[in-house]
mmCIF file of C-alpha atoms in Angstrom:
data_model
loop_
_atom_site.group_PDB
_atom_site.id
_atom_site.type_symbol
_atom_site.label_atom_id
_atom_site.label_comp_id
_atom_site.label_asym_id
_atom_site.label_seq_id
_atom_site.Cartn_x
_atom_site.Cartn_y
_atom_site.Cartn_z
ATOM 1 C CA UNK A 1 118.325 -23.825 182.318
ATOM 2 C CA UNK A 2 121.870 -21.738 182.585
ATOM 3 C CA UNK A 3 123.713 -25.138 181.398
ATOM 4 C CA UNK A 4 121.271 -25.562 178.751
ATOM 5 C CA UNK A 5 121.627 -22.065 177.162
ATOM 6 C CA UNK A 6 125.679 -22.575 177.299
ATOM 7 C CA UNK A 7 125.152 -26.070 175.510
ATOM 8 C CA UNK A 8 123.031 -24.474 172.904
ATOM 9 C CA UNK A 9 125.097 -21.462 172.310
ATOM 10 C CA UNK A 10 128.273 -23.448 171.782
ATOM 11 C CA UNK A 11 129.892 -22.280 168.787
ATOM 12 C CA UNK A 12 128.289 -23.021 165.603
ATOM 13 C CA UNK A 13 130.363 -24.381 162.495
ATOM 14 C CA UNK A 14 129.485 -23.112 158.684
ATOM 15 C CA UNK A 15 126.136 -22.043 162.656
ATOM 16 C CA UNK A 16 122.311 -15.557 166.888
ATOM 17 C CA UNK A 17 118.933 -12.212 171.650
ATOM 18 C CA UNK A 18 115.987 -10.008 172.334
ATOM 19 C CA UNK A 19 115.757 -7.801 169.470
ATOM 20 C CA UNK A 20 117.011 -4.114 170.155
ATOM 21 C CA UNK A 21 116.158 -1.279 167.333
ATOM 22 C CA UNK A 22 117.531 -1.617 163.925
ATOM 23 C CA UNK A 23 120.548 0.995 163.293
ATOM 24 C CA UNK A 24 121.219 1.352 167.100
ATOM 25 C CA UNK A 25 124.927 1.294 166.307
ATOM 26 C CA UNK A 26 124.434 4.373 164.090
ATOM 27 C CA UNK A 27 122.970 5.974 167.017
ATOM 28 C CA UNK A 28 120.281 7.665 164.859
ATOM 29 C CA UNK A 29 118.511 10.494 166.103
ATOM 30 C CA UNK A 30 115.462 12.825 165.454
ATOM 31 C CA UNK A 31 113.890 12.993 162.015
ATOM 32 C CA UNK A 32 116.984 12.402 159.872
ATOM 33 C CA UNK A 33 116.523 8.859 160.719
ATOM 34 C CA UNK A 34 113.957 8.182 157.635
ATOM 35 C CA UNK A 35 116.112 10.082 155.556
ATOM 36 C CA UNK A 36 119.574 8.305 156.403
ATOM 37 C CA UNK A 37 117.747 4.885 156.004
ATOM 38 C CA UNK A 38 115.738 5.802 152.627
ATOM 39 C CA UNK A 39 119.259 6.852 151.311
ATOM 40 C CA UNK A 40 120.974 3.763 151.865
ATOM 41 C CA UNK A 41 118.122 2.049 150.355
ATOM 42 C CA UNK A 42 118.286 4.016 147.194
ATOM 43 C CA UNK A 43 121.973 3.258 147.016
ATOM 44 C CA UNK A 44 121.367 -0.562 147.486
ATOM 45 C CA UNK A 45 123.482 -0.288 150.515
ATOM 46 C CA UNK A 46 122.103 -2.252 153.348
ATOM 47 C CA UNK A 47 123.173 -4.014 156.692
ATOM 48 C CA UNK A 48 123.395 -7.629 155.502
ATOM 49 C CA UNK A 49 126.608 -9.691 154.618
ATOM 50 C CA UNK A 50 126.241 -12.253 151.805
ATOM 51 C CA UNK A 51 128.127 -14.327 149.458
ATOM 52 C CA UNK A 52 125.633 -15.446 146.645
ATOM 53 C CA UNK A 53 124.542 -12.634 144.557
ATOM 54 C CA UNK A 54 128.274 -12.145 142.660
ATOM 55 C CA UNK A 55 128.357 -13.877 139.543
ATOM 56 C CA UNK A 56 131.867 -15.368 140.256
ATOM 57 C CA UNK A 57 130.784 -17.108 143.212
ATOM 58 C CA UNK A 58 130.473 -20.983 143.706
ATOM 59 C CA UNK A 59 127.764 -20.271 145.492
ATOM 60 C CA UNK A 60 124.564 -18.421 144.203
ATOM 61 C CA UNK A 61 121.027 -17.382 145.259
ATOM 62 C CA UNK A 62 118.522 -20.283 144.610
ATOM 63 C CA UNK A 63 116.784 -20.573 141.505
ATOM 64 C CA UNK A 64 113.331 -19.712 140.593
ATOM 65 C CA UNK A 65 110.789 -22.094 139.753
ATOM 66 C CA UNK A 66 108.854 -21.446 136.204
ATOM 67 C CA UNK A 67 106.465 -19.108 137.916
ATOM 68 C CA UNK A 68 108.732 -16.913 139.232
ATOM 69 C CA UNK A 69 108.744 -18.068 142.963
ATOM 70 C CA UNK A 70 112.032 -19.107 144.692
ATOM 71 C CA UNK A 71 110.726 -22.664 146.351
ATOM 72 C CA UNK A 72 113.618 -23.379 148.565
ATOM 73 C CA UNK A 73 112.425 -27.185 149.577
ATOM 74 C CA UNK A 74 113.645 -29.648 151.792
ATOM 75 C CA UNK A 75 113.179 -33.180 153.026
ATOM 76 C CA UNK A 76 113.876 -34.733 156.381
ATOM 77 C CA UNK A 77 116.192 -37.732 156.316
ATOM 78 C CA UNK A 78 113.917 -40.088 158.389
ATOM 79 C CA UNK A 79 110.903 -40.614 160.115
ATOM 80 C CA UNK A 80 112.726 -39.667 163.234
ATOM 81 C CA UNK A 81 114.009 -36.524 161.983
ATOM 82 C CA UNK A 82 110.698 -35.436 160.940
ATOM 83 C CA UNK A 83 109.114 -36.465 164.217
ATOM 84 C CA UNK A 84 112.206 -34.425 166.014
ATOM 85 C CA UNK A 85 112.205 -31.332 164.013
ATOM 86 C CA UNK A 86 109.246 -30.848 161.640
ATOM 87 C CA UNK A 87 107.602 -27.938 164.404
ATOM 88 C CA UNK A 88 111.308 -26.747 164.956
ATOM 89 C CA UNK A 89 111.796 -26.252 161.475
ATOM 90 C CA UNK A 90 108.217 -24.629 160.825
ATOM 91 C CA UNK A 91 108.824 -22.390 163.812
ATOM 92 C CA UNK A 92 112.125 -21.075 162.737
ATOM 93 C CA UNK A 93 110.906 -20.311 159.213
ATOM 94 C CA UNK A 94 108.075 -18.545 160.761
ATOM 95 C CA UNK A 95 110.404 -16.280 162.456
ATOM 96 C CA UNK A 96 111.519 -15.168 159.089
ATOM 97 C CA UNK A 97 108.072 -15.365 157.505
ATOM 98 C CA UNK A 98 106.746 -12.850 160.184
ATOM 99 C CA UNK A 99 109.115 -10.521 158.798
ATOM 100 C CA UNK A 100 109.229 -11.035 155.116
ATOM 101 C CA UNK A 101 105.272 -12.102 154.745
ATOM 102 C CA UNK A 102 104.426 -13.938 151.575
ATOM 103 C CA UNK A 103 106.047 -13.171 148.465
ATOM 104 C CA UNK A 104 104.698 -10.734 145.892
ATOM 105 C CA UNK A 105 105.340 -7.624 144.332
ATOM 106 C CA UNK A 106 103.872 -5.465 147.356
ATOM 107 C CA UNK A 107 106.652 -7.460 149.619
ATOM 108 C CA UNK A 108 109.361 -7.399 147.185
ATOM 109 C CA UNK A 109 110.515 -10.860 147.255
ATOM 110 C CA UNK A 110 110.073 -14.398 145.813
ATOM 111 C CA UNK A 111 111.269 -16.692 148.639
ATOM 112 C CA UNK A 112 109.279 -19.529 150.014
ATOM 113 C CA UNK A 113 110.924 -22.371 152.154
ATOM 114 C CA UNK A 114 108.768 -25.547 152.235
ATOM 115 C CA UNK A 115 108.754 -29.350 152.335
ATOM 116 C CA UNK A 116 109.228 -31.043 149.115
ATOM 117 C CA UNK A 117 105.524 -31.798 147.765
ATOM 118 C CA UNK A 118 105.548 -35.597 147.749
ATOM 119 C CA UNK A 119 103.477 -37.416 145.368
ATOM 120 C CA UNK A 120 100.653 -39.063 147.325
ATOM 121 C CA UNK A 121 101.548 -42.331 145.675
ATOM 122 C CA UNK A 122 105.051 -42.500 147.331
ATOM 123 C CA UNK A 123 105.055 -44.420 150.663
ATOM 124 C CA UNK A 124 108.624 -43.630 151.713
ATOM 125 C CA UNK A 125 108.374 -39.625 152.089
ATOM 126 C CA UNK A 126 112.029 -39.246 153.192
ATOM 127 C CA UNK A 127 115.537 -37.967 151.708
ATOM 128 C CA UNK A 128 117.200 -41.546 151.492
ATOM 129 C CA UNK A 129 115.552 -44.920 150.645
ATOM 130 C CA UNK A 130 115.793 -46.426 153.482
ATOM 131 C CA UNK A 131 117.776 -46.648 156.625
ATOM 132 C CA UNK A 132 120.060 -49.159 156.052
ATOM 133 C CA UNK A 133 122.217 -47.733 153.708
ATOM 134 C CA UNK A 134 122.895 -44.624 155.698
ATOM 135 C CA UNK A 135 122.767 -40.834 154.567
ATOM 136 C CA UNK A 136 124.892 -41.358 151.390
ATOM 137 C CA UNK A 137 124.317 -39.753 148.104
ATOM 138 C CA UNK A 138 123.896 -43.199 146.758
ATOM 139 C CA UNK A 139 121.174 -43.910 148.834
ATOM 140 C CA UNK A 140 118.998 -41.163 147.550
ATOM 141 C CA UNK A 141 115.426 -41.394 147.182
ATOM 142 C CA UNK A 142 115.485 -41.132 143.161
ATOM 143 C CA UNK A 143 112.565 -43.496 142.930
ATOM 144 C CA UNK A 144 110.351 -40.584 144.369
ATOM 145 C CA UNK A 145 111.514 -37.539 141.951
ATOM 146 C CA UNK A 146 113.492 -36.099 144.808
ATOM 147 C CA UNK A 147 115.505 -33.329 143.252
ATOM 148 C CA UNK A 148 119.139 -33.691 143.945
ATOM 149 C CA UNK A 149 119.697 -30.063 145.406
ATOM 150 C CA UNK A 150 116.500 -30.670 148.055
ATOM 151 C CA UNK A 151 118.099 -29.530 151.561
ATOM 152 C CA UNK A 152 118.262 -32.644 153.958
ATOM 153 C CA UNK A 153 117.075 -31.725 157.566
ATOM 154 C CA UNK A 154 119.022 -34.360 159.362
ATOM 155 C CA UNK A 155 119.456 -34.801 163.204
ATOM 156 C CA UNK A 156 123.556 -35.553 163.936
ATOM 157 C CA UNK A 157 125.581 -34.882 166.720
ATOM 158 C CA UNK A 158 128.694 -32.691 164.650
ATOM 159 C CA UNK A 159 129.415 -31.224 167.953
ATOM 160 C CA UNK A 160 127.245 -28.093 167.677
ATOM 161 C CA UNK A 161 123.648 -27.429 168.164
ATOM 162 C CA UNK A 162 123.076 -26.814 164.343
ATOM 163 C CA UNK A 163 124.840 -25.928 161.008
ATOM 164 C CA UNK A 164 123.932 -25.532 157.656
ATOM 165 C CA UNK A 165 125.304 -25.326 154.314
ATOM 166 C CA UNK A 166 125.771 -21.783 152.562
ATOM 167 C CA UNK A 167 123.230 -20.884 149.475
ATOM 168 C CA UNK A 168 122.653 -22.735 146.280
ATOM 169 C CA UNK A 169 125.879 -24.889 144.894
ATOM 170 C CA UNK A 170 125.738 -24.804 141.428
ATOM 171 C CA UNK A 171 125.195 -28.040 139.855
ATOM 172 C CA UNK A 172 128.409 -27.643 137.677
ATOM 173 C CA UNK A 173 130.477 -27.423 140.360
ATOM 174 C CA UNK A 174 128.530 -30.018 142.801
ATOM 175 C CA UNK A 175 125.615 -32.131 141.596
ATOM 176 C CA UNK A 176 125.683 -34.718 144.557
ATOM 177 C CA UNK A 177 122.228 -35.675 146.035
ATOM 178 C CA UNK A 178 122.067 -34.097 149.529
ATOM 179 C CA UNK A 179 124.429 -31.523 148.997
ATOM 180 C CA UNK A 180 122.697 -28.956 150.584
ATOM 181 C CA UNK A 181 122.056 -29.938 154.547
ATOM 182 C CA UNK A 182 120.806 -28.416 157.819
ATOM 183 C CA UNK A 183 122.107 -30.907 160.555
ATOM 184 C CA UNK A 184 120.804 -30.372 163.871
ATOM 185 C CA UNK A 185 121.819 -31.824 167.078
ATOM 186 C CA UNK A 186 119.325 -34.602 168.389
ATOM 187 C CA UNK A 187 119.050 -33.126 171.820
ATOM 188 C CA UNK A 188 117.708 -29.724 170.252
ATOM 189 C CA UNK A 189 114.206 -29.051 170.127
ATOM 190 C CA UNK A 190 113.371 -28.729 174.002
ATOM 191 C CA UNK A 191 114.408 -25.176 174.727
ATOM 192 C CA UNK A 192 113.321 -21.800 173.506
ATOM 193 C CA UNK A 193 116.834 -20.955 172.221
ATOM 194 C CA UNK A 194 116.363 -23.570 169.853
ATOM 195 C CA UNK A 195 113.958 -21.621 167.351
ATOM 196 C CA UNK A 196 116.262 -18.361 166.758
ATOM 197 C CA UNK A 197 119.324 -20.607 166.459
ATOM 198 C CA UNK A 198 117.824 -22.373 164.071
ATOM 199 C CA UNK A 199 116.393 -19.680 162.097
ATOM 200 C CA UNK A 200 119.957 -18.108 162.054
ATOM 201 C CA UNK A 201 120.896 -21.403 160.098
ATOM 202 C CA UNK A 202 118.175 -20.808 157.805
ATOM 203 C CA UNK A 203 119.483 -17.342 156.897
ATOM 204 C CA UNK A 204 122.846 -19.178 155.886
ATOM 205 C CA UNK A 205 120.394 -21.223 153.802
ATOM 206 C CA UNK A 206 119.360 -18.167 151.960
ATOM 207 C CA UNK A 207 122.963 -17.234 151.321
ATOM 208 C CA UNK A 208 123.651 -15.129 154.205
ATOM 209 C CA UNK A 209 127.154 -14.767 156.430
ATOM 210 C CA UNK A 210 127.938 -13.984 159.886
ATOM 211 C CA UNK A 211 127.298 -10.086 160.641
ATOM 212 C CA UNK A 212 129.997 -10.183 163.139
ATOM 213 C CA UNK A 213 132.567 -11.321 160.444
ATOM 214 C CA UNK A 214 132.119 -8.171 158.347
ATOM 215 C CA UNK A 215 135.510 -6.275 157.554
ATOM 216 C CA UNK A 216 134.350 -3.196 159.750
ATOM 217 C CA UNK A 217 133.150 -5.388 162.561
ATOM 218 C CA UNK A 218 135.681 -3.876 165.199
ATOM 219 C CA UNK A 219 134.307 -0.413 165.089
ATOM 220 C CA UNK A 220 131.046 -2.028 166.607
ATOM 221 C CA UNK A 221 132.141 -5.068 168.626
ATOM 222 C CA UNK A 222 135.028 -6.652 170.171
ATOM 223 C CA UNK A 223 136.139 -10.446 169.663
ATOM 224 C CA UNK A 224 138.578 -12.136 172.274
ATOM 225 C CA UNK A 225 139.852 -15.081 171.111
ATOM 226 C CA UNK A 226 140.910 -16.386 174.648
ATOM 227 C CA UNK A 227 137.516 -16.350 175.934
ATOM 228 C CA UNK A 228 136.257 -19.021 173.460
ATOM 229 C CA UNK A 229 135.817 -22.230 174.868
ATOM 230 C CA UNK A 230 138.685 -24.742 173.852
ATOM 231 C CA UNK A 231 141.342 -21.832 173.871
ATOM 232 C CA UNK A 232 143.780 -23.494 176.364
ATOM 233 C CA UNK A 233 143.518 -26.764 174.804
ATOM 234 C CA UNK A 234 144.189 -25.217 171.394
ATOM 235 C CA UNK A 235 147.052 -23.117 172.669
ATOM 236 C CA UNK A 236 148.699 -26.473 174.346
ATOM 237 C CA UNK A 237 148.834 -27.911 170.503
ATOM 238 C CA UNK A 238 149.909 -24.775 168.997
ATOM 239 C CA UNK A 239 153.097 -24.617 171.270
ATOM 240 C CA UNK A 240 153.470 -28.248 171.031
ATOM 241 C CA UNK A 241 153.736 -28.226 167.192
ATOM 242 C CA UNK A 242 155.396 -24.721 166.817
ATOM 243 C CA UNK A 243 154.130 -24.249 163.315
ATOM 244 C CA UNK A 244 151.772 -21.507 164.156
ATOM 245 C CA UNK A 245 150.760 -18.828 166.699
ATOM 246 C CA UNK A 246 147.787 -18.275 168.515
ATOM 247 C CA UNK A 247 147.281 -15.256 166.941
ATOM 248 C CA UNK A 248 147.502 -16.919 163.568
ATOM 249 C CA UNK A 249 145.219 -19.240 164.540
ATOM 250 C CA UNK A 250 142.384 -16.944 166.188
ATOM 251 C CA UNK A 251 142.573 -14.594 162.701
ATOM 252 C CA UNK A 252 142.225 -17.481 160.424
ATOM 253 C CA UNK A 253 138.979 -18.700 158.330
ATOM 254 C CA UNK A 254 140.979 -22.161 158.617
ATOM 255 C CA UNK A 255 143.862 -22.845 160.860
ATOM 256 C CA UNK A 256 141.199 -23.632 163.820
ATOM 257 C CA UNK A 257 140.368 -26.749 162.076
ATOM 258 C CA UNK A 258 143.982 -28.159 162.636
ATOM 259 C CA UNK A 259 143.990 -27.562 166.225
ATOM 260 C CA UNK A 260 140.341 -28.944 166.796
ATOM 261 C CA UNK A 261 139.555 -25.280 167.960
ATOM 262 C CA UNK A 262 135.943 -24.728 165.888
ATOM 263 C CA UNK A 263 135.344 -21.206 167.180
ATOM 264 C CA UNK A 264 137.988 -18.743 165.511
ATOM 265 C CA UNK A 265 136.572 -19.843 161.765
ATOM 266 C CA UNK A 266 133.261 -18.525 163.113
ATOM 267 C CA UNK A 267 134.488 -15.035 164.118
ATOM 268 C CA UNK A 268 137.222 -14.547 161.305
ATOM 269 C CA UNK A 269 137.586 -11.942 158.903
ATOM 270 C CA UNK A 270 139.673 -13.212 156.538
ATOM 271 C CA UNK A 271 138.774 -14.117 152.848
ATOM 272 C CA UNK A 272 137.021 -17.191 152.061
ATOM 273 C CA UNK A 273 137.557 -19.660 149.331
ATOM 274 C CA UNK A 274 135.942 -23.085 148.311
ATOM 275 C CA UNK A 275 137.735 -25.871 145.893
ATOM 276 C CA UNK A 276 135.959 -27.551 143.546
ATOM 277 C CA UNK A 277 137.492 -30.383 141.226
ATOM 278 C CA UNK A 278 141.295 -28.837 142.094
ATOM 279 C CA UNK A 279 140.239 -25.224 141.636
ATOM 280 C CA UNK A 280 139.981 -22.579 144.285
ATOM 281 C CA UNK A 281 137.160 -20.097 144.236
ATOM 282 C CA UNK A 282 137.298 -16.976 146.242
ATOM 283 C CA UNK A 283 134.408 -15.719 147.709
ATOM 284 C CA UNK A 284 133.160 -12.303 146.633
ATOM 285 C CA UNK A 285 131.276 -10.900 149.945
ATOM 286 C CA UNK A 286 128.514 -8.076 149.651
ATOM 287 C CA UNK A 287 128.818 -5.778 152.648
ATOM 288 C CA UNK A 288 126.444 -2.707 153.274
ATOM 289 C CA UNK A 289 127.276 0.313 154.905
ATOM 290 C CA UNK A 290 125.014 -0.477 158.084
ATOM 291 C CA UNK A 291 126.511 -2.940 160.715
ATOM 292 C CA UNK A 292 123.468 -4.696 162.160
ATOM 293 C CA UNK A 293 124.008 -5.923 165.525
ATOM 294 C CA UNK A 294 120.146 -6.514 165.639
ATOM 295 C CA UNK A 295 120.210 -8.968 162.734
ATOM 296 C CA UNK A 296 119.374 -13.042 163.077
ATOM 297 C CA UNK A 297 123.035 -13.489 161.845
ATOM 298 C CA UNK A 298 124.885 -11.806 164.391
ATOM 299 C CA UNK A 299 126.263 -14.035 167.342
ATOM 300 C CA UNK A 300 125.173 -13.321 170.774
ATOM 301 C CA UNK A 301 127.945 -13.117 173.646
ATOM 302 C CA UNK A 302 126.957 -16.478 174.670
ATOM 303 C CA UNK A 303 128.168 -18.007 171.412
ATOM 304 C CA UNK A 304 131.536 -20.236 172.217
ATOM 305 C CA UNK A 305 131.115 -18.836 175.974
ATOM 306 C CA UNK A 306 133.446 -20.741 178.188
ATOM 307 C CA UNK A 307 131.258 -22.049 181.010
ATOM 308 C CA UNK A 308 133.813 -21.814 183.588
ATOM 309 C CA UNK A 309 134.135 -18.440 183.499
ATOM 310 C CA UNK A 310 131.713 -15.786 185.443
ATOM 311 C CA UNK A 311 128.927 -15.322 182.852
ATOM 312 C CA UNK A 312 127.601 -11.755 182.312
ATOM 313 C CA UNK A 313 131.084 -10.059 182.640
ATOM 314 C CA UNK A 314 131.939 -8.631 179.566
ATOM 315 C CA UNK A 315 135.806 -9.462 180.157
ATOM 316 C CA UNK A 316 134.707 -13.166 180.256
ATOM 317 C CA UNK A 317 132.969 -12.958 176.745
ATOM 318 C CA UNK A 318 134.212 -14.016 173.116
ATOM 319 C CA UNK A 319 131.890 -11.203 171.412
ATOM 320 C CA UNK A 320 130.736 -7.899 173.021
ATOM 321 C CA UNK A 321 129.746 -4.698 171.684
ATOM 322 C CA UNK A 322 131.156 -1.082 172.331
ATOM 323 C CA UNK A 323 128.827 1.208 173.761
ATOM 324 C CA UNK A 324 130.375 4.120 171.529
ATOM 325 C CA UNK A 325 129.986 2.293 168.398
ATOM 326 C CA UNK A 326 129.547 3.980 165.139
ATOM 327 C CA UNK A 327 131.549 3.785 161.786
ATOM 328 C CA UNK A 328 134.327 6.002 162.803
ATOM 329 C CA UNK A 329 134.855 4.604 166.329
ATOM 330 C CA UNK A 330 138.209 3.580 167.482
ATOM 331 C CA UNK A 331 138.109 0.625 169.705
ATOM 332 C CA UNK A 332 139.774 1.484 173.359
ATOM 333 C CA UNK A 333 142.649 -1.053 174.291
ATOM 334 C CA UNK A 334 140.887 -3.044 176.867
ATOM 335 C CA UNK A 335 137.011 -3.906 177.391
ATOM 336 C CA UNK A 336 135.608 -2.687 180.572
ATOM 337 C CA UNK A 337 131.968 -2.843 182.028
ATOM 338 C CA UNK A 338 132.233 0.995 181.136
ATOM 339 C CA UNK A 339 132.864 0.676 177.660
ATOM 340 C CA UNK A 340 131.123 -2.655 176.770
ATOM 341 C CA UNK A 341 128.081 -4.339 177.110
ATOM 342 C CA UNK A 342 126.529 -7.986 176.438
ATOM 343 C CA UNK A 343 125.106 -9.037 173.057
ATOM 344 C CA UNK A 344 121.815 -10.861 173.880
ATOM 345 C CA UNK A 345 120.369 -13.323 171.683
ATOM 346 C CA UNK A 346 118.098 -12.125 168.614
ATOM 347 C CA UNK A 347 114.716 -14.012 168.667
ATOM 348 C CA UNK A 348 113.347 -12.286 165.291
ATOM 349 C CA UNK A 349 114.580 -11.043 162.062
ATOM 350 C CA UNK A 350 115.902 -7.228 161.864
ATOM 351 C CA UNK A 351 114.511 -4.768 159.164
ATOM 352 C CA UNK A 352 117.892 -5.545 157.316
ATOM 353 C CA UNK A 353 117.413 -9.168 157.566
ATOM 354 C CA UNK A 354 114.338 -8.463 155.664
ATOM 355 C CA UNK A 355 115.996 -6.037 153.173
ATOM 356 C CA UNK A 356 118.707 -8.985 152.794
ATOM 357 C CA UNK A 357 116.235 -11.240 151.340
ATOM 358 C CA UNK A 358 114.597 -8.670 149.296
ATOM 359 C CA UNK A 359 117.989 -7.919 147.717
ATOM 360 C CA UNK A 360 118.922 -11.781 147.130
ATOM 361 C CA UNK A 361 115.204 -12.855 145.748
ATOM 362 C CA UNK A 362 113.872 -9.521 144.581
ATOM 363 C CA UNK A 363 110.335 -9.375 142.951
#
C-alpha cells in the first residue's frame, strides 16, 4: 500500500489529505472568526488561486449555455476509457458536488460537469470516431455533432497519475478538437487515493491553479527541491551542461523540463505564460488573502516524494507546513520536527474551494 501511495503521489504535471478546518493557517480564535471570514467575502478576496477570470488571459471560465448554466461536458476517448474511468470520474465530480451542491441562486454558482449528451441514434459514443486513427483532432467524432471543446477523458501513461488542461482555451487562440483533456494513468482506479487526486485535476479544468504556488506560500509552507524524486539525476545533467544552476532549475516554471525534472514547474512561484501563434500571453493570476492549506488544489507532502528516503520525516519531504504559519510569519532557516509538520492528502474540497467555484461561475 505504501508503494502504491508513493506511485500515485508522484509529481503531477499541468497535476492534493484528511481535511483540517478551513482557515487553520490564520489561527482564527473565538467569535472573531465569522466576522473575519465575512469581511474577506465582502471584499471579494478569498483563498483560491486562479488564472481564468482576467479578461486578457488566454484561458477563461467555461461559457454559459443559453439557459445560463455552465455545463462542462466530457467524452471518453475509447470504450476501454469509459470502462476504466467512468466510476472514477463520477466519484471525483461528486467530491466537488458535495461541496458546491446543485447550481442555482441559493447556491451561488452555475457549474455542472457531465458527459456529453449523445444522440440515441449515434452508435459510436466516444470522442474519436474509431480506434485505428489514434486520438488526433483529424479523427474527431464530428459525425456525432460533438463540440470540439469537449473534454477528452483518456487513459495514457504520461509519467504521472493524472494531468489536465487548465480552464477553457479561447477558440480564437486554439479551436482544435480535443484541446481540453484529462489524462489518467491506465493503472489508476484501484486505490482510495485516486478520487481526491482526480478531483484535484477537475479543479484545474474549472480554471484553478495550485494553492502552494502562490506568491506568499513561504509564510505557510516550505518547499525543499532537493527532496523531489529525480533531483540527483537532474543535478548531474545541470552540472554536465553548465548552462544553469540547480537554484535556477528549482525555482523556474519551465527549466525542469529541459533536464527531465518534472517536479519544479509544479512548485514554482514564477509568472507563467502561454504562446499561441507566436505571441506570448502572460497569465494574470488572482490570489486572495487567505492561504488555504485545506484546499483540494494544495499538494500533500507525498507529492514528488523520493521513495528512497524515510517517509514521515519532515526533513525528507518536498513540501511541509510551518507550525507557526500566518501572513507575517518569517520562516526559520531550517526545517525541523519542532517547527514543521506533514501535509496530509485532502479528500474533500474546502470552504474556500467552494467559494472559488462561486467566484468563477457566479449565479
